[in-house]
């Protein structure tokens, strides 16, 4: 029975890791498949939008006959209740987990699995989470309507502050006085140890399986975060206190004050730090190259193979190493004839980490282009084959596919350029405006030659 349980868990993890669902990610450490970390990215048009919410999933030996236990990790050290059903203690109230009394047929069954659990949790992250609290499902009174608005407002602020900004600052080693003052003494001590360059045993360093993913997604959603801040500034004032909800208790609530001015400063600082990190990779890579590091040799070999394949291809492409560094590639894509990209020349740079493929490449269009899958700073939203993350050709092909795809399915999780996204998925007149903007950027690319 135990072996069957392990097989089932491993299969479910593998399917999720190969999935094209951009809002879910799972990982486990070493061979311990019974202890899984899961990341849920907050849904579009909710106060959780593009937040990074992490959960611990522990499978018992009776799985799938019995459901696993799930605990929320993104709680600001137990001080933030992100949802009526997601407590500050990390408890997740769901009937399929046996943590909430549901209707008949809503209990756990062996037909369910890890993905259905994560999707159920994600469904709690709605546009109006106030209604998730029992007894408040049909709240129609004037005070209830005000509470709904106030509840959404503070969740939006804390989702950005805690799940995005605080998480990325910790990943990047950015000191933020107000954030540190809100941490537990143990966490403050740990952060100070790391920042002071004190040697730490690898075993004591927290396991962060989603660090690279969150950094890359931050670059995708950076402009959306800024738009959200701009809109929120019109609705609430700095230093305005959060309103406590009727169902919130002293030890299970979301307390604090709004301060979007500070959040904007912090989010811009994170963006600069990630960009600087990409630049450091080139320097680190150059050093690794001189030592014939395995990653450098691998990238150099892949570069020669891809360059040779492009020479034999009918599609014109140009690819070079920047300053001979195998960790920095320059790729020029020529727009296909009879498309909106016809005649365009787009220079794209790929920066590789000395820890590739553990850290995936940072890609940027150096040639400005107005495109719904390319952020204003040139960061493309593309999807390489998850099972071949070490194959650079997969990345290049996926970048080209994202750029040239003529009839992409609507997916708000690819919202990396807010203005272009709205126009592209708008009405017929808005699509015409989008096409004109795209053609102008294509023409400008030709003028720069």
PDB file of N, CA, C and O in Angstrom, residues 333 346-349 363-369 374 377-380 399-400 403:
ATOM      1  N   UNK A 333      16.022  38.380 -34.518  1.00  0.00           N
ATOM      2  CA  UNK A 333      14.912  37.715 -35.201  1.00  0.00           C
ATOM      3  C   UNK A 333      14.362  38.635 -36.282  1.00  0.00           C
ATOM      4  O   UNK A 333      14.136  39.823 -36.047  1.00  0.00           O
ATOM      5  N   UNK A 346      14.489  42.340 -34.761  1.00  0.00           N
ATOM      6  CA  UNK A 346      14.370  42.444 -33.313  1.00  0.00           C
ATOM      7  C   UNK A 346      15.575  41.804 -32.626  1.00  0.00           C
ATOM      8  O   UNK A 346      15.801  40.601 -32.757  1.00  0.00           O
ATOM      9  N   UNK A 347      16.326  42.632 -31.923  1.00  0.00           N
ATOM     10  CA  UNK A 347      17.485  42.134 -31.192  1.00  0.00           C
ATOM     11  C   UNK A 347      17.042  41.674 -29.805  1.00  0.00           C
ATOM     12  O   UNK A 347      16.370  42.402 -29.080  1.00  0.00           O
ATOM     13  N   UNK A 348      17.433  40.477 -29.456  1.00  0.00           N
ATOM     14  CA  UNK A 348      17.025  39.856 -28.198  1.00  0.00           C
ATOM     15  C   UNK A 348      18.278  39.380 -27.476  1.00  0.00           C
ATOM     16  O   UNK A 348      19.158  38.784 -28.092  1.00  0.00           O
ATOM     17  N   UNK A 349      18.352  39.655 -26.182  1.00  0.00           N
ATOM     18  CA  UNK A 349      19.508  39.214 -25.404  1.00  0.00           C
ATOM     19  C   UNK A 349      19.093  38.185 -24.374  1.00  0.00           C
ATOM     20  O   UNK A 349      18.081  38.340 -23.692  1.00  0.00           O
ATOM     21  N   UNK A 363      15.571  36.920 -20.331  1.00  0.00           N
ATOM     22  CA  UNK A 363      15.510  37.304 -21.742  1.00  0.00           C
ATOM     23  C   UNK A 363      14.942  38.706 -21.853  1.00  0.00           C
ATOM     24  O   UNK A 363      14.017  39.078 -21.131  1.00  0.00           O
ATOM     25  N   UNK A 364      15.507  39.495 -22.775  1.00  0.00           N
ATOM     26  CA  UNK A 364      14.998  40.851 -22.954  1.00  0.00           C
ATOM     27  C   UNK A 364      15.107  41.255 -24.426  1.00  0.00           C
ATOM     28  O   UNK A 364      16.145  41.050 -25.068  1.00  0.00           O
ATOM     29  N   UNK A 365      14.018  41.830 -24.956  1.00  0.00           N
ATOM     30  CA  UNK A 365      14.040  42.420 -26.299  1.00  0.00           C
ATOM     31  C   UNK A 365      14.733  43.771 -26.191  1.00  0.00           C
ATOM     32  O   UNK A 365      14.231  44.685 -25.531  1.00  0.00           O
ATOM     33  N   UNK A 366      15.889  43.904 -26.819  1.00  0.00           N
ATOM     34  CA  UNK A 366      16.598  45.175 -26.824  1.00  0.00           C
ATOM     35  C   UNK A 366      15.970  46.140 -27.815  1.00  0.00           C
ATOM     36  O   UNK A 366      16.103  47.359 -27.672  1.00  0.00           O
ATOM     37  N   UNK A 367      15.298  45.598 -28.821  1.00  0.00           N
ATOM     38  CA  UNK A 367      14.552  46.413 -29.773  1.00  0.00           C
ATOM     39  C   UNK A 367      13.148  46.627 -29.220  1.00  0.00           C
ATOM     40  O   UNK A 367      12.409  45.668 -29.029  1.00  0.00           O
ATOM     41  N   UNK A 368      12.749  47.875 -28.943  1.00  0.00           N
ATOM     42  CA  UNK A 368      11.412  48.123 -28.388  1.00  0.00           C
ATOM     43  C   UNK A 368      10.320  47.608 -29.325  1.00  0.00           C
ATOM     44  O   UNK A 368      10.396  47.785 -30.546  1.00  0.00           O
ATOM     45  N   UNK A 369       9.312  46.963 -28.760  1.00  0.00           N
ATOM     46  CA  UNK A 369       8.209  46.448 -29.570  1.00  0.00           C
ATOM     47  C   UNK A 369       6.927  46.479 -28.743  1.00  0.00           C
ATOM     48  O   UNK A 369       6.931  46.146 -27.554  1.00  0.00           O
ATOM     49  N   UNK A 374       5.006  40.884 -24.620  1.00  0.00           N
ATOM     50  CA  UNK A 374       6.324  41.432 -24.298  1.00  0.00           C
ATOM     51  C   UNK A 374       6.135  42.671 -23.423  1.00  0.00           C
ATOM     52  O   UNK A 374       5.465  43.620 -23.822  1.00  0.00           O
ATOM     53  N   UNK A 377       9.508  46.748 -20.654  1.00  0.00           N
ATOM     54  CA  UNK A 377      10.974  46.761 -20.549  1.00  0.00           C
ATOM     55  C   UNK A 377      11.626  45.742 -21.472  1.00  0.00           C
ATOM     56  O   UNK A 377      12.851  45.605 -21.469  1.00  0.00           O
ATOM     57  N   UNK A 378      10.805  45.006 -22.245  1.00  0.00           N
ATOM     58  CA  UNK A 378      11.345  44.037 -23.198  1.00  0.00           C
ATOM     59  C   UNK A 378      11.324  42.599 -22.718  1.00  0.00           C
ATOM     60  O   UNK A 378      11.759  41.695 -23.448  1.00  0.00           O
ATOM     61  N   UNK A 379      10.825  42.334 -21.516  1.00  0.00           N
ATOM     62  CA  UNK A 379      10.768  40.966 -20.993  1.00  0.00           C
ATOM     63  C   UNK A 379       9.644  40.189 -21.682  1.00  0.00           C
ATOM     64  O   UNK A 379       8.490  40.581 -21.587  1.00  0.00           O
ATOM     65  N   UNK A 380       9.965  39.087 -22.376  1.00  0.00           N
ATOM     66  CA  UNK A 380       8.915  38.317 -23.048  1.00  0.00           C
ATOM     67  C   UNK A 380       8.261  37.294 -22.126  1.00  0.00           C
ATOM     68  O   UNK A 380       8.888  36.764 -21.212  1.00  0.00           O
ATOM     69  N   UNK A 399      10.319  31.642 -27.556  1.00  0.00           N
ATOM     70  CA  UNK A 399      10.289  33.106 -27.662  1.00  0.00           C
ATOM     71  C   UNK A 399       9.706  33.509 -29.005  1.00  0.00           C
ATOM     72  O   UNK A 399       8.836  34.386 -29.106  1.00  0.00           O
ATOM     73  N   UNK A 400      10.183  32.859 -30.061  1.00  0.00           N
ATOM     74  CA  UNK A 400       9.694  33.166 -31.412  1.00  0.00           C
ATOM     75  C   UNK A 400       8.209  32.827 -31.530  1.00  0.00           C
ATOM     76  O   UNK A 400       7.422  33.578 -32.125  1.00  0.00           O
ATOM     77  N   UNK A 403       6.119  35.463 -29.952  1.00  0.00           N
ATOM     78  CA  UNK A 403       6.143  36.692 -30.747  1.00  0.00           C
ATOM     79  C   UNK A 403       5.251  36.585 -31.975  1.00  0.00           C
ATOM     80  O   UNK A 403       4.554  37.543 -32.352  1.00  0.00           O
TER      81      UNK A 403
END
